[in-house]
XYZ file of C-alpha atoms in Angstrom:
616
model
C 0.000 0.000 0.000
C 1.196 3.317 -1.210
C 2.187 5.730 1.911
C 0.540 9.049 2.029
C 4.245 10.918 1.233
C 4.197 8.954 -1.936
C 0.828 10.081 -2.963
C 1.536 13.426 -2.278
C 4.483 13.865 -4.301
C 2.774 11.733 -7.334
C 0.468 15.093 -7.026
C 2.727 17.110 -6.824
C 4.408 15.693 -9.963
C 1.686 15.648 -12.195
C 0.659 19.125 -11.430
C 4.169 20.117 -12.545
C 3.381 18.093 -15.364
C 0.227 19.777 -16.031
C 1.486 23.209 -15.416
C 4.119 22.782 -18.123
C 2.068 21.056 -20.645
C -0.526 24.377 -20.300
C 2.642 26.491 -20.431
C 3.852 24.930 -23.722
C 0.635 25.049 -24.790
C 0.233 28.902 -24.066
C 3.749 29.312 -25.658
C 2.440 27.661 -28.835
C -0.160 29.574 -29.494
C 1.322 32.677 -28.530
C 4.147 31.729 -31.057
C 1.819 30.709 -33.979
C -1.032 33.978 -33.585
C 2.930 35.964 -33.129
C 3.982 34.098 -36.290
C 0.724 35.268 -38.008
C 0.787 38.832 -36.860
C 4.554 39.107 -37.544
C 3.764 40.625 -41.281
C 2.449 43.474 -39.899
C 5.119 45.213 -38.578
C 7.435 43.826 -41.810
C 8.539 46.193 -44.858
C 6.875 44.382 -47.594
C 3.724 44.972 -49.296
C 3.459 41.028 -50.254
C 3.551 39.099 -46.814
C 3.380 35.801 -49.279
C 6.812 35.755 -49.145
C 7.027 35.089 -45.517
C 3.832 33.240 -44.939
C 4.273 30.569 -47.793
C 7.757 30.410 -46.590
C 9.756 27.757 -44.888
C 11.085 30.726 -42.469
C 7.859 31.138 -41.102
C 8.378 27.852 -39.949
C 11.862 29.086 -38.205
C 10.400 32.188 -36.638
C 7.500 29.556 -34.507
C 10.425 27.629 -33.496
C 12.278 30.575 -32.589
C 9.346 32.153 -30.496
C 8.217 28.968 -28.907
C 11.709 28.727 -27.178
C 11.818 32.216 -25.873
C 8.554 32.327 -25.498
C 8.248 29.008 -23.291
C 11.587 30.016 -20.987
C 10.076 33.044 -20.398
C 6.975 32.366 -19.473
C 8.492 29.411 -17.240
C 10.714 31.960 -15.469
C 8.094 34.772 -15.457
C 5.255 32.508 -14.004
C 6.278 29.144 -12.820
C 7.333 28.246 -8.974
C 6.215 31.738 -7.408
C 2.998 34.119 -6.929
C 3.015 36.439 -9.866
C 3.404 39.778 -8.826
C 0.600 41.641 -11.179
C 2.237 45.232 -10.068
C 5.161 43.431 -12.344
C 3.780 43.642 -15.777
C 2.998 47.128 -15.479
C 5.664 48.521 -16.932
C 6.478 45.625 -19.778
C 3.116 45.998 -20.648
C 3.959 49.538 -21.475
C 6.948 48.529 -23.321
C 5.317 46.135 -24.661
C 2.429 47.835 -25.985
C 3.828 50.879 -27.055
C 6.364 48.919 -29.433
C 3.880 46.733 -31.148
C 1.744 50.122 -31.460
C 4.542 51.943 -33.180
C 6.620 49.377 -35.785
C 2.779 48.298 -37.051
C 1.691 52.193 -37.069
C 5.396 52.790 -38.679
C 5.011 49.786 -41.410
C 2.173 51.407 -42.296
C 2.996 54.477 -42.876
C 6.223 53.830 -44.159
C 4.222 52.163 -47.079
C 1.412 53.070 -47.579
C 1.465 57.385 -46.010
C -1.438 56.455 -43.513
C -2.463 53.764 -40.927
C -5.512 52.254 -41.220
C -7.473 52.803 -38.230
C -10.142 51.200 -38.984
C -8.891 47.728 -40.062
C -9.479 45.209 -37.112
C -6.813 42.715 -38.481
C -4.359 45.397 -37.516
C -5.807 46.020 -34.438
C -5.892 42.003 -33.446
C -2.111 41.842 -34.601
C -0.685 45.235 -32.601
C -2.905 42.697 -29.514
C -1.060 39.475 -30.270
C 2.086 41.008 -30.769
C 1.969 43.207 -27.436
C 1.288 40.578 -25.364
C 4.410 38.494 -27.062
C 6.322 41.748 -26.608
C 5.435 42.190 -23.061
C 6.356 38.604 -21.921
C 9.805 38.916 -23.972
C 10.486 42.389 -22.357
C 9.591 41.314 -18.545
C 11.772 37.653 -19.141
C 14.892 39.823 -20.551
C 14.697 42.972 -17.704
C 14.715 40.023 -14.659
C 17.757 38.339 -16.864
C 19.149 42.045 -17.183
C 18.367 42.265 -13.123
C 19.884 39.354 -12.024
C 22.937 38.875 -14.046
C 23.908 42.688 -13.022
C 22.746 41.857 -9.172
C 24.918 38.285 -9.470
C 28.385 40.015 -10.925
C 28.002 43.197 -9.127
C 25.091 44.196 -6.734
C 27.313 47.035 -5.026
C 26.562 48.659 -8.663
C 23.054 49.152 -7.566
C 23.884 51.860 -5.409
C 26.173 53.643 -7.635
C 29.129 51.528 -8.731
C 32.373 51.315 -7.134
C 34.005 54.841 -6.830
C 37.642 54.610 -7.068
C 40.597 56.218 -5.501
C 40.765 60.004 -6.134
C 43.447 60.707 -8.951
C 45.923 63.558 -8.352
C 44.815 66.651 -10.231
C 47.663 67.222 -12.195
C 46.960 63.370 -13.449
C 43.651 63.594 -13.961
C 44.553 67.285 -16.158
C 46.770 65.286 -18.586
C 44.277 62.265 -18.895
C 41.699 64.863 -20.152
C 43.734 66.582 -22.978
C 44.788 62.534 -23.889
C 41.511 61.835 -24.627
C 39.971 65.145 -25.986
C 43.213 64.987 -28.488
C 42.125 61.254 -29.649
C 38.623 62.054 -30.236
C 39.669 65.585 -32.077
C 42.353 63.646 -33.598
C 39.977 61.135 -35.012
C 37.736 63.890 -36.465
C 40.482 65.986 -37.978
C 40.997 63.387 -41.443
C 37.038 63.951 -42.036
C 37.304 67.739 -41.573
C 40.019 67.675 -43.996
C 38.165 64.919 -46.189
C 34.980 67.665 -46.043
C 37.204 70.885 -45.681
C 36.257 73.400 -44.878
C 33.214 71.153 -43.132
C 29.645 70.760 -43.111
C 28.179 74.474 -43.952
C 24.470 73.572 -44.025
C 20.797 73.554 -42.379
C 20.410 77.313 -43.088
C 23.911 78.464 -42.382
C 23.930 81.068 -45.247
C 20.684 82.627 -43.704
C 22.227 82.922 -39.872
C 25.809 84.052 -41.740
C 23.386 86.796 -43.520
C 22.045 87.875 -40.506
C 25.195 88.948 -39.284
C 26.496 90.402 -42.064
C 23.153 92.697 -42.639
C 23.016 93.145 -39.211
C 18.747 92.136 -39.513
C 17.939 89.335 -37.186
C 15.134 86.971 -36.522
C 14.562 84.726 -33.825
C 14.180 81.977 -36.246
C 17.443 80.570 -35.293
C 18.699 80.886 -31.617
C 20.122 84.684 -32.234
C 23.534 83.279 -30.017
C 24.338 80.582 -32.517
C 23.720 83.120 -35.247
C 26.558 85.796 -33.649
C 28.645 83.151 -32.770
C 28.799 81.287 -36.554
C 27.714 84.753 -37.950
C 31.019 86.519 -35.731
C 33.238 84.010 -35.923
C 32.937 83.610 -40.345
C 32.681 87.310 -40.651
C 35.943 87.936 -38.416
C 37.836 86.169 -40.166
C 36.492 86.956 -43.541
C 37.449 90.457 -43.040
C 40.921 90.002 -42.067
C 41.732 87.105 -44.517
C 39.379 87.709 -47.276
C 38.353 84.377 -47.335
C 34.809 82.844 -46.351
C 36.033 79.116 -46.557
C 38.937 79.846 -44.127
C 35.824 81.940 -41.370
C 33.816 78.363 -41.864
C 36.722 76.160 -41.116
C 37.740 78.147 -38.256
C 34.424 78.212 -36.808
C 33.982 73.940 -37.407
C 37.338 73.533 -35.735
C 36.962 75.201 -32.864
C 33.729 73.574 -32.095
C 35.256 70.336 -33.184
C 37.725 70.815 -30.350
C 34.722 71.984 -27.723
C 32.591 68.786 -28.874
C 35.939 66.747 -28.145
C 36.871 68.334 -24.597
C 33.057 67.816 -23.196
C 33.141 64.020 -24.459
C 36.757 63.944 -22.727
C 35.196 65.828 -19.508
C 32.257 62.961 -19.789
C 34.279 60.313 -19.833
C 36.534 61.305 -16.722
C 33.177 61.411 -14.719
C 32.239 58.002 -15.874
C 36.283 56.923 -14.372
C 34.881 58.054 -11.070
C 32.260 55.794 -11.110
C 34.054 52.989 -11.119
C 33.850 52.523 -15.525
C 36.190 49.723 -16.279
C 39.180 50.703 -18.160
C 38.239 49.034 -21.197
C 34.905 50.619 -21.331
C 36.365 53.938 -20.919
C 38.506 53.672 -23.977
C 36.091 51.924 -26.054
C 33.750 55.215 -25.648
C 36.621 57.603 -26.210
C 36.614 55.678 -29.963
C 32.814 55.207 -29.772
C 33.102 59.621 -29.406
C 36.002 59.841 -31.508
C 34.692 57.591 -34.468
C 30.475 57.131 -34.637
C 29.853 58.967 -37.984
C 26.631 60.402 -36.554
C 28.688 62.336 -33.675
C 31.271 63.140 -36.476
C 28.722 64.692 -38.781
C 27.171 66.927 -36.166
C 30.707 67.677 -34.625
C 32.110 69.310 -38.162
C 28.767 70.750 -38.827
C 27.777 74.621 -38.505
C 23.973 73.927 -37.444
C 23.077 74.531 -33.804
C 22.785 70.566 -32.773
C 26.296 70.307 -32.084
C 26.988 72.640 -29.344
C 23.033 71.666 -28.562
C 24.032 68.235 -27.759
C 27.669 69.450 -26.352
C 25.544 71.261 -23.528
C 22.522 68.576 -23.033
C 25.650 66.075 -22.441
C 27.254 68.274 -20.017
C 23.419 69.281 -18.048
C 22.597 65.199 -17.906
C 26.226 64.356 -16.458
C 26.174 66.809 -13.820
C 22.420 66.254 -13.279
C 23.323 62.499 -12.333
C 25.699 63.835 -9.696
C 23.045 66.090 -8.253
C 20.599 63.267 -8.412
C 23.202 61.133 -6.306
C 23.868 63.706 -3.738
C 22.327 66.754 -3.517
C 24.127 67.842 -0.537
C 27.455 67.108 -1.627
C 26.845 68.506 -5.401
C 25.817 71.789 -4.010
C 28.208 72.286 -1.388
C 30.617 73.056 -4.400
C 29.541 75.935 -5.394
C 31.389 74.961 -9.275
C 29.039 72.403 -9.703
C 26.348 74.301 -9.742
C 27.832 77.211 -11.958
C 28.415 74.185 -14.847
C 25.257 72.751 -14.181
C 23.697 76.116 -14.331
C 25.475 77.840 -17.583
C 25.150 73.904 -19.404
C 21.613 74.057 -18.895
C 21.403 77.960 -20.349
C 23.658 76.993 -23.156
C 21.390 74.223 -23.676
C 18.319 76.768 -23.763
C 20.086 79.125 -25.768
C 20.853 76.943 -28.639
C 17.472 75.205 -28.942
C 13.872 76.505 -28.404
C 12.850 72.577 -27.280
C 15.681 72.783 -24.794
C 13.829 75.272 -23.204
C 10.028 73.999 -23.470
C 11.965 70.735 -22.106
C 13.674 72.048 -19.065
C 10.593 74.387 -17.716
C 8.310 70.726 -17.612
C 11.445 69.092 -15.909
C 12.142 71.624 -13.508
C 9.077 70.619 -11.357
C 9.564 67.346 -11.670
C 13.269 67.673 -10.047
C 12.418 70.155 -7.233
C 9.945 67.290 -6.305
C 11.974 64.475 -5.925
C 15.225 67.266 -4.456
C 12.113 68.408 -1.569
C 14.800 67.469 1.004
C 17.045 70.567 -0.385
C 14.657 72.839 -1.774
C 16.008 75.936 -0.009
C 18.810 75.684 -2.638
C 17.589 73.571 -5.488
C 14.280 76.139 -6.002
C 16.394 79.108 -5.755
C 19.203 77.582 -8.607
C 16.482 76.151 -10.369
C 14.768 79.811 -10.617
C 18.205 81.718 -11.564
C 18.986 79.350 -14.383
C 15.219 80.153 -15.949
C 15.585 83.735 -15.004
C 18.899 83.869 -16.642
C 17.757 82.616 -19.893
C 14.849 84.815 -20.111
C 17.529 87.967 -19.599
C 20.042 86.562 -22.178
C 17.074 85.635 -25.210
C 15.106 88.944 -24.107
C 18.664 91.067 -24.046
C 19.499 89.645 -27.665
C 16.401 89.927 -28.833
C 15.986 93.526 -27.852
C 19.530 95.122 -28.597
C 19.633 93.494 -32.014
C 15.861 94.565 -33.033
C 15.434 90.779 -33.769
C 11.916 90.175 -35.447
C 9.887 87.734 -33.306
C 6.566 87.808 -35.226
C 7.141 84.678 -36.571
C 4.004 81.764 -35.470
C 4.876 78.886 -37.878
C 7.603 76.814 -36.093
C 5.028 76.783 -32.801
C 1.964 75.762 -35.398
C 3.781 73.165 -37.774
C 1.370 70.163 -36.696
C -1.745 72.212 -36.893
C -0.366 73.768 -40.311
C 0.524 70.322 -41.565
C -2.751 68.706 -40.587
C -4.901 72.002 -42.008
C -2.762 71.653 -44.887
C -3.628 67.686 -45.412
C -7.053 67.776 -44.777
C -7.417 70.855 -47.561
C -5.034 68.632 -50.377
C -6.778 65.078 -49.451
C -10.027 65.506 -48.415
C -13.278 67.075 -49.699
C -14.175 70.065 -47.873
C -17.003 72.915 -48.218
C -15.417 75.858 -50.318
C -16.119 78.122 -47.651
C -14.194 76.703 -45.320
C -11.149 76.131 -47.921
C -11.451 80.254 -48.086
C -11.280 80.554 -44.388
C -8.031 78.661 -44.877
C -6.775 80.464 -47.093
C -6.438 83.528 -45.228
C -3.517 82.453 -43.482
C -2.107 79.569 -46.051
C -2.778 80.578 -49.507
C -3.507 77.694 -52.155
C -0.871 77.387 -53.844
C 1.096 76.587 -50.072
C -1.624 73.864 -50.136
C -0.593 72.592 -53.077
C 3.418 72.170 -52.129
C 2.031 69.738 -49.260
C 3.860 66.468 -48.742
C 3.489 64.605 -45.871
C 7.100 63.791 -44.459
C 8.056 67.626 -44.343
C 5.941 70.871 -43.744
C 8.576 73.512 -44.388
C 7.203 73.697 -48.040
C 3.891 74.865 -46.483
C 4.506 76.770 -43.123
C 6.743 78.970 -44.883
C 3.626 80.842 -46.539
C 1.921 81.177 -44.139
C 0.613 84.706 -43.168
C 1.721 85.802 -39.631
C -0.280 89.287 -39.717
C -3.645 87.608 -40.816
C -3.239 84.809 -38.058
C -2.411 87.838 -35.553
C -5.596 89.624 -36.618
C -7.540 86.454 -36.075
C -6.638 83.376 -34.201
C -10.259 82.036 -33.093
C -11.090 81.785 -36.759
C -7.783 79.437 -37.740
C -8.434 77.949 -33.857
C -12.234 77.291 -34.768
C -11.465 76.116 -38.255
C -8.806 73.381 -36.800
C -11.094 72.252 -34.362
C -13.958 71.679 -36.568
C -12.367 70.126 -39.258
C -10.104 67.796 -36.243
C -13.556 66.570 -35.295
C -14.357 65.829 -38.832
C -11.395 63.895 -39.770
C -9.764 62.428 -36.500
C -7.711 60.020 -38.642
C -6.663 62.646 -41.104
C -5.212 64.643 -38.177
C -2.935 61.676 -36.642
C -1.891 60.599 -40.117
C -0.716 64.420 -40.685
C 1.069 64.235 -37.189
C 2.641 61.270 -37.807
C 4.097 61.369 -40.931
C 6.297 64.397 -40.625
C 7.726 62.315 -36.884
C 7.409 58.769 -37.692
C 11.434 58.169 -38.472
C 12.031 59.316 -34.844
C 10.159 55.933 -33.377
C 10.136 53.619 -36.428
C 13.154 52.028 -36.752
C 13.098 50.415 -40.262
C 12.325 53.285 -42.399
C 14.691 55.131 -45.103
C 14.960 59.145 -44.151
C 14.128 60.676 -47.220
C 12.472 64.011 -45.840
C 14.015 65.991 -48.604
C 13.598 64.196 -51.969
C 13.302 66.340 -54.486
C 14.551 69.139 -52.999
C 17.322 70.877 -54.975
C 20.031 73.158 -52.389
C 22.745 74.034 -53.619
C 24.919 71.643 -55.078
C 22.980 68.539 -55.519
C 19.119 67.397 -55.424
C 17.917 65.260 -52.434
C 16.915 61.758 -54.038
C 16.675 58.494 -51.916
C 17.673 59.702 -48.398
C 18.312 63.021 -46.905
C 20.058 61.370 -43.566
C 22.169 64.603 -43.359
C 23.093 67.555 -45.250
C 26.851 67.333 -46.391
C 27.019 70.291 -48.663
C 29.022 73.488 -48.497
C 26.339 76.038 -48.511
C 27.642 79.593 -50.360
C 29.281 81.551 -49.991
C 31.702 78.462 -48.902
C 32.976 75.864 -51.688
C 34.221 71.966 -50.558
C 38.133 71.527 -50.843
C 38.441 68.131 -49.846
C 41.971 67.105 -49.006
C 41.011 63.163 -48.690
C 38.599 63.072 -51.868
C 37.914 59.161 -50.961
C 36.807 59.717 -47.269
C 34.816 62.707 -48.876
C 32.783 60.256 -50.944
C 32.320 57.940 -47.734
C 30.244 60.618 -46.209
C 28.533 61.634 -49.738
C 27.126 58.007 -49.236
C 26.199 57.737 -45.746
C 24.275 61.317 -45.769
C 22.763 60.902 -49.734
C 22.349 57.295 -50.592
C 20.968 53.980 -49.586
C 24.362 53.334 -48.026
C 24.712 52.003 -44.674
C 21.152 50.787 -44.934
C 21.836 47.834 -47.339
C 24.464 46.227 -44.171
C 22.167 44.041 -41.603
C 22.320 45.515 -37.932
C 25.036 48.229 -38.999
C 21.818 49.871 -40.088
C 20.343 50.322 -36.970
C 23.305 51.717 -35.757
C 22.242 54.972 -37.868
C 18.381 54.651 -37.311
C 16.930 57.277 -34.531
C 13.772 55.353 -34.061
C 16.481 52.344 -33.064
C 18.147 54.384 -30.368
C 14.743 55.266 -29.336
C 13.773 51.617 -28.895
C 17.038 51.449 -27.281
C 16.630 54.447 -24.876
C 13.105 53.166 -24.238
C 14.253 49.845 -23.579
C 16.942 51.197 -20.592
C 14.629 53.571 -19.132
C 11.592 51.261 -19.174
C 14.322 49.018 -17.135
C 15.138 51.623 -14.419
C 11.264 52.130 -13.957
C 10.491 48.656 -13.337
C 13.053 48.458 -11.225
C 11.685 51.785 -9.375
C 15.732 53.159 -9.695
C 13.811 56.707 -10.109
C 17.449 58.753 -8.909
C 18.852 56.953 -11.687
C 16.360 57.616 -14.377
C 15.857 60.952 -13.594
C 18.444 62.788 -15.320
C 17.576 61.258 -18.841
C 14.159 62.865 -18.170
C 15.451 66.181 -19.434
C 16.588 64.047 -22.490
C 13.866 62.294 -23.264
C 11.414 65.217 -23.010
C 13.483 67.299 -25.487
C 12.583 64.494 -27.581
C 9.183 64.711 -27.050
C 8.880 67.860 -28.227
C 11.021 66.866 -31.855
C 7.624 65.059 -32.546
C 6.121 68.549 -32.925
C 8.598 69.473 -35.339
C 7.980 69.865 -39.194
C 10.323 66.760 -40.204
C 12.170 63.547 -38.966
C 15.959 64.359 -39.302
C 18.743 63.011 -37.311
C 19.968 66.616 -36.222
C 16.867 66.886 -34.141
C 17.832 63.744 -32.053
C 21.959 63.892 -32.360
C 21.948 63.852 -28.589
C 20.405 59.970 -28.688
C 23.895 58.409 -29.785
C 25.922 60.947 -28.114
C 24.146 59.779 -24.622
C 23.846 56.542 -25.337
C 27.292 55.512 -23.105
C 26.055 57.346 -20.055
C 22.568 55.580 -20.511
C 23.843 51.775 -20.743
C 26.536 52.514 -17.973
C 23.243 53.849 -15.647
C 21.590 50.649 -16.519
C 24.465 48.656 -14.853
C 24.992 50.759 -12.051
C 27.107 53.194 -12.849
C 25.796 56.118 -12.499
């Protein structure tokens, strides 16, 4: 007879048993309905390919064994903690949302709302997503917790370096990353002159300013091209004094980074594989030897997030150096000063850090306020002593003009109405709509009438929003889908003709020599490398090297770490990259999807992983 132990562990057994098999079976199912949504977030308009294909058969195998380990270590042997799938849902959902959306619109110019096959395949593929994400953040957890949990609370700091020591580390590594640049500035001598660098350089030179561009980038590129202009004669020599001398600025803050990072206890291997990772990423070399703001935009956003972790870390001790707080407080000015979204960014994060700083408000408030009163004196001062006009309403209405603009060009709308319209865009603006960029559009359109009546264009908007919901979201997404879609080509620009060449199949970034400067390249070959990269299908024909380039990849990637730290409730840690990430949010009000608007991603993206792993 069969004792009562025995019995209870032949239970026991077969309900493991009958767990698993209803785990498998979940894990099949979950694999097959993934297998059969999968299309819909893939770049081909004929899905036959994959579906009638013996790879379909691969990618079921493939997601049943992820699927099934996951769900075994996300479910099995423990209560499941509900409060747990919170944030992977997130994750999850929000990434099945966009690559369908993005597929979509990267095909066809407009998502499909009302197609229900879509809507049951962003549902299959969110809860795959959300498993997979929850399964890799606990393997992320514990592998960090098993080989280092000290790094939870902030890494290992090492031994304070002697000052002279630490001195000649930083010029080491700020002379490898400028000496990495220097053979593309000579390959793209006298560098990249572009993104409306002839209109700031005009500015300057007949002295009638607009606040357009940020009016200290214009007098510092303006200055700088004019000065030496005048005393050489020569406007390619201004330009290539103005590129190097940011290229050396660019280099020292990535140097200044990077002997933070040494104080947190970053590995010596890591430290030199970001001084190349500075020193070599085209997309940080590109901005670095270019004369548009995003540079010196990213140079100071760098600086504010670096110092910002420090703060985060230990208010008391950050602020008892009085230094600290002047960097913090002139990076995050700079920062203002150079972008309009730096600013909207930093008044919504402001709050937000005075909250979780309550401990130290007497001094965080009062810094907090001088930094925002201090921009407001610089922009107002400029603004005023140069008679800079500031009439301009376009750049703060692209999405409205855009959507206005699609709903006149693609649907049919009452005459009247179109008139109404047309008091602030005329017709043939209309007409010159494309959906990636609205520059083409909001350039027409008539300041003084929208002055002399804002309800009517507000009233108009809102009645033709309710009208055509789906119109409206298309509209907003297609001029900002490239900055969360991975897989798309940037081709903002194509058929656009600048100056020296005609945008065809991608417009990834600029590379001409506006006038009145003219390209001398010294290394022709290296030249052409960068022709390619910024003009053609390029880099986007190699398999993952592609991604490297993509924005809406380092999004996924950004999204991915800070989705991480929020799980994990590490909310000193992730609040720094809030400044960040909000200045991206506001890029998705912008009139296009170019990598200038989002530079700061990659150059970030060292200080983000390294936060991830504990050091911070």
């Amino acid at each position: 007879m069969k004792s009562r132990q025995e019995i209870t562990e032949r239970i026991k057994l077969h309900n493991i048993h009958k767990k698993a098999g209803l785990r498998r079976a979940l894990a099949g199912f979950l694999s097959f309905a993934g297998g059969w949504a999968l299309p819909w977030m893939l770049h081909a308009a004929e899905s036959l390919g994959y579906t009638n294909s013996i790879a379909s058969v691969f990618v079921f195998l493939f997601l049943f064994t992820v699927t099934d380990k996951a769900l075994s270590r996300n479910f099995e042997g423990r209560q499941v903690n509900w409060r747990g799938w919170i944030w992977p849902g997130l994750f999850g959902t929000a990434f099945s949302l966009c690559m369908v959306f993005g597929t979509q619109l990267d095909l066809w110019g407009s998502v499909p709302f009302t197609d229900g096959r879509m809507w049951a395949g962003i549902g299959i593929l969110a809860v795959l997503f959300s498993i997979l994400t929850r399964f890799f953040w606990n393997e992320f957890d514990r592998v960090r917790m098993g080989y280092g949990g000290r790094a939870a609370q902030g890494g290992e700091q090492k031994e304070p370096v002697r000052e002279k020591k630490s001195r000649n580390i930083f010029w080491i590594r700020a002379g490898v990353i400028a000496l990495c640049y220097v053979p593309v500035f000579l390959a793209v001598y006298p560098g990249f002159f572009v993104y409306d660098a002839q209109d700031e350089l005009l500015q300057v030179v007949t002295r009638n300013f607009s606040t357009h561009h940020p009016l200290l980038h214009v007098l510092a590129l303006g200055g700088i091209i004019q000065l030496v202009h005048k005393v050489t004669g020569s406007y390619n020599l201004g330009i290539a004094c103005y590129t190097a001398l940011q290229m050396a600025g660019i280099a020292c803050i990535f140097a200044w980074g990077i002997g933070k990072m040494e104080k947190r206890g970053t590995a010596k291997w890591m430290r030199c594989g970001i001084t190349l990772y500075f020193g070599l990423c085209p997309v940080l070399v590109m901005f670095s030897l270019c004369s548009a703001k995003d540079g010196l935009f990213t140079g100071m956003l760098f600086l504010a997030v670096i110092l910002l972790q420090e703060l985060c870390a230990d208010a008391d001790a950050f602020l008892r150096k009085k230094s600290n707080a002047l960097l913090l407080g002139a990076a995050c000015v700079g920062m203002m000063l150079l972008r309009h979204n730096g600013f909207y960014g930093f008044v919504v994060f402001t709050p937000v850090l005075a909250l979780y700083l309550r401990r130290e408000w007497r001094r965080v408030i009062p810094c907090l306020a001088l930094i925002l009163a201090c921009y407001g004196l610089i922009n107002g001062g400029l603004t005023k002593i140069l008679h800079a006009d500031n009439s301009e309403n376009q750049e703060m209405l692209t999405v409205p003009i855009s959507q206005m603009a699609r709903i006149s060009a693609y649907e049919d709308v009452p005459l009247a109405e179109q008139e109404i319209l047309f008091q602030y865009l005329p017709g043939e603006a209309v007409q010159r709509y494309t959906p990636k960029v609205t520059d083409s559009v909001k350039i027409s359109f008539d300041n003084e009438a929208y002055e002399a009546d804002q309800k009517g264009f507000w009233s108009l908007w809102a009645k033709w929003g309710a009208e055509h919901p789906f119109g409206y979201l298309n509209a907003w997404f297609m001029t900002s889908y490239g900055f969360w879609y991975p897989d798309t080509v940037i081709d903002t620009y194509r058929g656009n003709t600048v100056f020296t060449y005609t945008y065809e199949d991608s417009s990834y970034f600029g590379y001409e020599v506006e006038e009145p400067g003219v390209r001398e390249s010294k290394i022709p070959w290296l030249d052409e490398l960068y022709r390619k990269m910024s003009l053609e299908i390029a880099q986007q024909r190699i398999p993952v090297v592609s991604m490297l380039f993509s924005p809406g990849f380092l999004f996924w990637v950004w999204a991915f770490c800070l989705g991480y730290l929020c799980c994990f409730k590490r909310w000193g840690t992730l609040l720094p990259f809030m400044l960040p990430a909000l200045c991206w949010c506001t890029v998705l009000l912008g009139p296009a999807c170019l990598v200038r608007y989002v530079v700061f991603l990659w150059a970030l993206l060292p200080a983000v992983l390294l936060a991830c792993i504990g050091k911070i």
